[in-house]
XYZ file of C-alpha atoms in Angstrom:
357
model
C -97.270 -77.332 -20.132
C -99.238 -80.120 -18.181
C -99.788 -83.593 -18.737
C -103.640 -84.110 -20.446
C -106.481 -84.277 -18.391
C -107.092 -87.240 -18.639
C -103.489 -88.299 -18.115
C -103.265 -85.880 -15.123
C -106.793 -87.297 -13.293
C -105.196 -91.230 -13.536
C -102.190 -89.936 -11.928
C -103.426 -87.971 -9.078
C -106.307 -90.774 -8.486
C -102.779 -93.461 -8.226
C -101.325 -90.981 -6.132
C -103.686 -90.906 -3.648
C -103.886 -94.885 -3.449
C -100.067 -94.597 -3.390
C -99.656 -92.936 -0.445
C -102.272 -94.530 1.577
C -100.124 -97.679 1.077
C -96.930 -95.410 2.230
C -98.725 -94.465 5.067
C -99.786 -98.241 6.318
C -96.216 -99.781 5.389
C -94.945 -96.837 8.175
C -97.586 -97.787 10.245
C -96.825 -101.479 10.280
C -92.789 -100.884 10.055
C -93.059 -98.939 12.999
C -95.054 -101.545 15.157
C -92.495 -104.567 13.828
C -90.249 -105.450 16.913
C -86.911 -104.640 16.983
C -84.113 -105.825 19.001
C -82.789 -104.664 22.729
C -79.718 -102.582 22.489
C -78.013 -103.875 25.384
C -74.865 -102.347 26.858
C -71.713 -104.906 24.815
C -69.822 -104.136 27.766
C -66.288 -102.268 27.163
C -64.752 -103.006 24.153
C -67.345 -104.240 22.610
C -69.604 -102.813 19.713
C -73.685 -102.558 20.162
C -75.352 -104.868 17.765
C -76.696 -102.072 15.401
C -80.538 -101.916 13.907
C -81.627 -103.273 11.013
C -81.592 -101.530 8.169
C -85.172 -100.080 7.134
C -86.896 -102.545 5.009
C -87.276 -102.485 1.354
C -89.873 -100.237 -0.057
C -93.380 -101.601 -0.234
C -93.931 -103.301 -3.560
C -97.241 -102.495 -5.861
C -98.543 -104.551 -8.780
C -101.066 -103.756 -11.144
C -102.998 -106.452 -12.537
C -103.398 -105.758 -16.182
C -104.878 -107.206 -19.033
C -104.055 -105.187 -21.592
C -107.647 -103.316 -22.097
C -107.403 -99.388 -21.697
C -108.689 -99.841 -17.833
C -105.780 -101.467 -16.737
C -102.965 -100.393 -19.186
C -103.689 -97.155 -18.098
C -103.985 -97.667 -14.776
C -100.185 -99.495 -15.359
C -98.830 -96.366 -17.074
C -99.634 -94.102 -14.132
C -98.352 -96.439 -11.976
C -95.166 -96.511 -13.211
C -94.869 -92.782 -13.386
C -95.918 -92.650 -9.719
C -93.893 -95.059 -8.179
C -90.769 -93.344 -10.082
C -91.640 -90.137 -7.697
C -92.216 -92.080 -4.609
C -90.550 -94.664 -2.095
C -92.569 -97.833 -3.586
C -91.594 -100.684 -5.983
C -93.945 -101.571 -9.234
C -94.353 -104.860 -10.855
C -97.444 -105.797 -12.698
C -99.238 -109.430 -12.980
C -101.240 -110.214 -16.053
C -103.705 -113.356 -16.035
C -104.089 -115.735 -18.862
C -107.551 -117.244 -18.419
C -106.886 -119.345 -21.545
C -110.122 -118.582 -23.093
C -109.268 -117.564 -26.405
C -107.086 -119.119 -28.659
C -103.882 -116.432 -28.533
C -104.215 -116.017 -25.305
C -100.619 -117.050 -24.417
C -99.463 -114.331 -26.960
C -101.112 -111.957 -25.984
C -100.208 -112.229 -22.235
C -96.540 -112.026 -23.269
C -97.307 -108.639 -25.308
C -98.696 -107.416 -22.407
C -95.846 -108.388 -20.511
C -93.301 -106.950 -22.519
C -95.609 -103.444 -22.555
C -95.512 -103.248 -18.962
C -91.533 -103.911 -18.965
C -90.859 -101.509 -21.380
C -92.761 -99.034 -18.822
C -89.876 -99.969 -16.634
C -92.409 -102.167 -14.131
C -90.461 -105.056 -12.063
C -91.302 -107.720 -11.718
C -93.556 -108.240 -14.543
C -95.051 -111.839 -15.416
C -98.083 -113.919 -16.983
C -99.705 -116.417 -14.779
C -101.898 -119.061 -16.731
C -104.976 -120.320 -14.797
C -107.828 -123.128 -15.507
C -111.242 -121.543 -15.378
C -113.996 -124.243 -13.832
C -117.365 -123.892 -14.436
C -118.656 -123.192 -10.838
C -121.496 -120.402 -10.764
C -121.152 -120.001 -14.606
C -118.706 -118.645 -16.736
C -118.045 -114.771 -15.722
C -117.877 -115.843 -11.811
C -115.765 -118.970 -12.430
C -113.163 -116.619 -14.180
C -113.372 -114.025 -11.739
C -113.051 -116.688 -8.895
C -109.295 -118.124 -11.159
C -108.183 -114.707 -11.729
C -108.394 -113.235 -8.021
C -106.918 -116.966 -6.968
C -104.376 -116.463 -9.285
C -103.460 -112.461 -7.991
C -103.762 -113.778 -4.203
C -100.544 -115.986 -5.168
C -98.961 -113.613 -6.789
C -99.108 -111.156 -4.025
C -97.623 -113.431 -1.884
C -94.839 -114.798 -4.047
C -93.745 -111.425 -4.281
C -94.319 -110.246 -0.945
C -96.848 -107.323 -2.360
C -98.112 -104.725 -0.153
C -101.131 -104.015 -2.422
C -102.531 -104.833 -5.885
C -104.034 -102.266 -7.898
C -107.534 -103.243 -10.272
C -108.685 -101.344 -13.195
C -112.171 -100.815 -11.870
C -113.479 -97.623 -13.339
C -117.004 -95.881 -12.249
C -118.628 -97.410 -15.292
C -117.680 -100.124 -13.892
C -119.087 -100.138 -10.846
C -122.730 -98.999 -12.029
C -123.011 -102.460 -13.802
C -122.316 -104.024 -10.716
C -124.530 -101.802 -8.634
C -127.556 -102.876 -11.333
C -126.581 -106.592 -11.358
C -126.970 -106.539 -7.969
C -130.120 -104.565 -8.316
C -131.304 -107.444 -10.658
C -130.575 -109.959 -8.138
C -132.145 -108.789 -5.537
C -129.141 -110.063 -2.933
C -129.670 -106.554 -0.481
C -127.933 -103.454 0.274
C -124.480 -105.227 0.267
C -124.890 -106.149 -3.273
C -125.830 -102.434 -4.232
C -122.889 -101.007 -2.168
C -120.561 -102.423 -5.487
C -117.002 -102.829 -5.150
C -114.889 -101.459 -2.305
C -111.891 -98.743 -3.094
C -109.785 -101.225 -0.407
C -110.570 -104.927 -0.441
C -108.989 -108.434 -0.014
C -107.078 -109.568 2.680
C -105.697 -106.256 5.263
C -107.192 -103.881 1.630
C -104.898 -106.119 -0.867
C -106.976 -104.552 -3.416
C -107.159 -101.244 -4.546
C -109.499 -99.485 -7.144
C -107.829 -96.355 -7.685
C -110.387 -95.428 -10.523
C -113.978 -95.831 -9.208
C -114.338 -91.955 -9.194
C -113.428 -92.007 -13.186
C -115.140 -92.689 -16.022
C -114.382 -95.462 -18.756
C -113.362 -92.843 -21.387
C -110.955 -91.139 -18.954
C -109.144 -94.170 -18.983
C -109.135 -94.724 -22.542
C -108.479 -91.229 -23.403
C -105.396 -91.399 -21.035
C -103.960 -94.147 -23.095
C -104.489 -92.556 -26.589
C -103.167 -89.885 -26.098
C -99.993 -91.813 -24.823
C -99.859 -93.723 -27.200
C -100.412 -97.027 -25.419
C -101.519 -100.017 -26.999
C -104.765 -101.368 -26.061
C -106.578 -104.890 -26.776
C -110.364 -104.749 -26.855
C -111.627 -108.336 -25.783
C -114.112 -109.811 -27.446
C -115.600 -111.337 -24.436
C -116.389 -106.954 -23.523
C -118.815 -106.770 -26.729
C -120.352 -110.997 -26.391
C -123.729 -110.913 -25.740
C -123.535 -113.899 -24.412
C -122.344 -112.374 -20.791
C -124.831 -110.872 -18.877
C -122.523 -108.308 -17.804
C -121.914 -107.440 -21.928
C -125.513 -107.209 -22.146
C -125.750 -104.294 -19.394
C -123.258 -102.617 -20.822
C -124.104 -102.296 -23.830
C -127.717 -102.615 -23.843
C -129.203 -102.138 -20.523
C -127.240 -98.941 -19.405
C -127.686 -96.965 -23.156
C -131.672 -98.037 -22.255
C -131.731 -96.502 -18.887
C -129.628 -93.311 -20.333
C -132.340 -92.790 -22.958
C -135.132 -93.393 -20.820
C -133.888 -91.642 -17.285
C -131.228 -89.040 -19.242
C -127.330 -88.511 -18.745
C -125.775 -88.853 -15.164
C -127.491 -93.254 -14.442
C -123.589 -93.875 -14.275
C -122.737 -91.510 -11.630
C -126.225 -91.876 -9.890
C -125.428 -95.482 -9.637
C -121.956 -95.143 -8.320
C -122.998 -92.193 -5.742
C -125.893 -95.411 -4.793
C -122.507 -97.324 -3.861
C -120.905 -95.844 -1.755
C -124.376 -94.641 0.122
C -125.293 -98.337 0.427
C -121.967 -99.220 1.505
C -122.224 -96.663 4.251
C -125.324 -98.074 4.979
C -124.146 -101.716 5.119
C -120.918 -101.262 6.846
C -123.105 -99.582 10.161
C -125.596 -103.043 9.727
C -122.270 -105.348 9.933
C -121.276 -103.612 12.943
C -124.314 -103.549 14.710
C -125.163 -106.932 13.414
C -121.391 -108.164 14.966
C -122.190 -106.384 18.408
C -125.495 -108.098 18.839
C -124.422 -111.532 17.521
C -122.657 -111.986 21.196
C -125.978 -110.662 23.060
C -128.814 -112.769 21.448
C -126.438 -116.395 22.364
C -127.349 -118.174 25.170
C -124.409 -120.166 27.516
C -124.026 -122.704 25.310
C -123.704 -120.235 21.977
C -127.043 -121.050 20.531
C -129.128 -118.227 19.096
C -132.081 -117.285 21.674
C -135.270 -117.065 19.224
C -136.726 -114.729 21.827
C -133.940 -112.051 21.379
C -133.637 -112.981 17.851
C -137.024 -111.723 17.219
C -136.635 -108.815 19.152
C -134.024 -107.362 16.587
C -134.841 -105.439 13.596
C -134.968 -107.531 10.698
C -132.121 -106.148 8.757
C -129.512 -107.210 11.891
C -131.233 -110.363 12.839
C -130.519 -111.727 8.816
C -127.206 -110.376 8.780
C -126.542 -112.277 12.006
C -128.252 -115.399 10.639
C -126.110 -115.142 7.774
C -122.875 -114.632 9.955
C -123.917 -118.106 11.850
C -124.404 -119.668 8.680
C -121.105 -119.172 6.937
C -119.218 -119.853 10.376
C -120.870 -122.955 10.447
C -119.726 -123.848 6.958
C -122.122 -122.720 4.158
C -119.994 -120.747 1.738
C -120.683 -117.188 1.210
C -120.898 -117.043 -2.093
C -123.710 -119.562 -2.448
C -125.433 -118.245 0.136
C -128.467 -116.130 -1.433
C -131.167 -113.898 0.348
C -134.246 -116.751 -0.075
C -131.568 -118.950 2.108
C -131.494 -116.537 4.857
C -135.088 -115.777 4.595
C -136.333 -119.645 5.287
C -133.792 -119.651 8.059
C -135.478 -116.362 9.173
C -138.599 -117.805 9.088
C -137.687 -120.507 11.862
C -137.559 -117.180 13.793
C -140.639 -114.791 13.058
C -143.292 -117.727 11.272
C -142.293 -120.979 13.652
C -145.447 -123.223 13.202
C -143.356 -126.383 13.886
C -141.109 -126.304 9.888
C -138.489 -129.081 9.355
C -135.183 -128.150 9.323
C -133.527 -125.911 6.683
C -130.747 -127.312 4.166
C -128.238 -124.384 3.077
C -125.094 -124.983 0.976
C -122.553 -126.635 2.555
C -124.168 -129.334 3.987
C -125.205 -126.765 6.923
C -128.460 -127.549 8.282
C -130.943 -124.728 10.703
C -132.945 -125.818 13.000
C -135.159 -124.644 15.885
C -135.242 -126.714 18.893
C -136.330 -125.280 22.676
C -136.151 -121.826 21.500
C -133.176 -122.088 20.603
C -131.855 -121.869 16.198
C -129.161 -124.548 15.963
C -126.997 -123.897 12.471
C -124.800 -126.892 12.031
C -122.939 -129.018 9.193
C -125.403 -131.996 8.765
């Protein structure tokens, strides 16, 4: 007899991710130099190759909800099957009081499950963009230097498709563009660090999966405190829309995703291609051939010009890009336009000049 289900769909959905990383750790070994076998001379032995290098390693960053412990469980079933290390990295935002405690629980869960290495990293969450972002913005910080302490070939997130609706409607809410409605990536992070093995699966997969192996979970508090916007959706907003629109908003919003991401991806590109053609000898934007591209390409390459000059991407809104835009398609002689980071836009001869002020 078969594993569960649910147990069975967070294994093959691991499996898949597995292999992909299999497949680009071949890739990359294969590319990696190696030396000249040149004749000893007689007598003499050739200097033999290097042995192949260690199996990729994996972690899953878990926290010790259902998402993630389940997401840790298949894991480590996986990588027992395969040619890949597992460790697993759990983040201490040091929110809640017990927070230290229960980081080591998780750590010894994730142990027992035979993961290695396993550890707790404590982090100091700031204040910048308000509470949810600022611990988002510690925990990721935190994971990038994990990754690289260990020398991990990918890091694995507990993202499920519930998941990504809420994103897809805060980004609705925020009107920030088709990017923001595309959601969260299966690959992202630098070369696809992260991985999202779950966004095809459903919250109660995931919990299922872990009840019926007897896993351990920890509900936080923060998931059910309406004083997070992203609590609110969840438990508010999304239950509205169901009983309004009917069953299937989750995977409507999640199919939206990927559709916009499509969407997006061809925009960056084309965006990218006509950033060189629209710069003049001295790599100022032309106004001229600005205005000549359709407005969805033109902002993403005003946007692109803007970060390189220094305004930070994630303060960067849609109302920024759309003064800046302005300078372009309503010129009647503005001042300049102040962005974050100091970065200034300006027209001057036909030209847009985007510089740190």
């Amino acid at each position: 007899m078969g594993p569960h289900p649910a147990v069975a769909a967070i294994r093959l959905a691991v499996r898949r991710v597995l292999h992909d990383v299999l497949n680009e750790f071949a890739e990359r070994t294969e590319r990696a130099p190696r030396p000249e076998l040149a004749d000893a001379g007689p007598g003499r032995r050739r200097p033999t190759l290097p042995e192949r290098p260690d199996a990729p390693l994996v972690l899953v960053a878990c926290s010790g909800g259902a998402d993630s412990m389940a997401l840790a469980s298949a894991l480590a079933f996986e990588a027992r099957k395969l040619a890949v290390r597992a460790g697993g990295i759990t983040v201490d935002h040091n929110l809640q009081d017990g927070s230290d405690v229960r980081a080591a629980e998780v750590v010894a869960r994730l142990a027992a499950m035979g993961l290695d290495p396993v550890e707790a990293v404590s982090v100091h969450v700031g204040r910048d963009g308000g509470p949810e972002a600022a611990a988002r913005d510690a925990r990721y910080a935190a994971l990038d230097a994990a990754a690289e302490r260990h020398g991990a070939a990918a890091v694995l997130l507990g993202h499920t498709r519930d998941d990504q609706a809420e994103t897809v409607l805060l980004g609705l809410a925020r009107g920030s563009g088709i990017r923001s409605l595309s959601g969260m990536a299966a690959a992202s992070g630098p070369a696809g660090r992260y991985r999202r093995p779950f966004l095809q699966l459903d919250r109660q997969t995931a919990r299922k999966a872990c009840l019926v192996q007897s896993l351990p979970v920890w509900d936080d508090p923060h998931n059910v405190d309406p004083a997070y916007t992203r609590s609110r959706l969840r438990h508010e907003g999304l239950p509205a829309l169901e009983k309004a629109l009917g069953k299937g908003v989750v995977e409507a919003l999640a199919r939206t995703a990927q559709l916009s991401r499509d969407d997006a991806d061809a925009l960056d590109t084309w965006a990218a291609e006509a950033d060189t053609a629209v710069r003049d000898d001295a790599g100022q934007l032309d106004c001229a051939k600005m205005y000549a591209l359709p407005p969805a390409v033109r902002r993403r390459v005003l946007r692109r010009a803007a970060v390189e000059a220094g305004a930070p991407a994630g303060s960067l809104f849609a109302r920024h890009i759309e003064e800046v835009d302005r300078l372009i398609t309503g010129w009647r002689g503005q001042q300049a336009i102040n962005l974050p980071g100091r970065v200034e836009a300006r027209r001057q001869g036909g030209r847009l000049v985007i510089r740190q002020s």
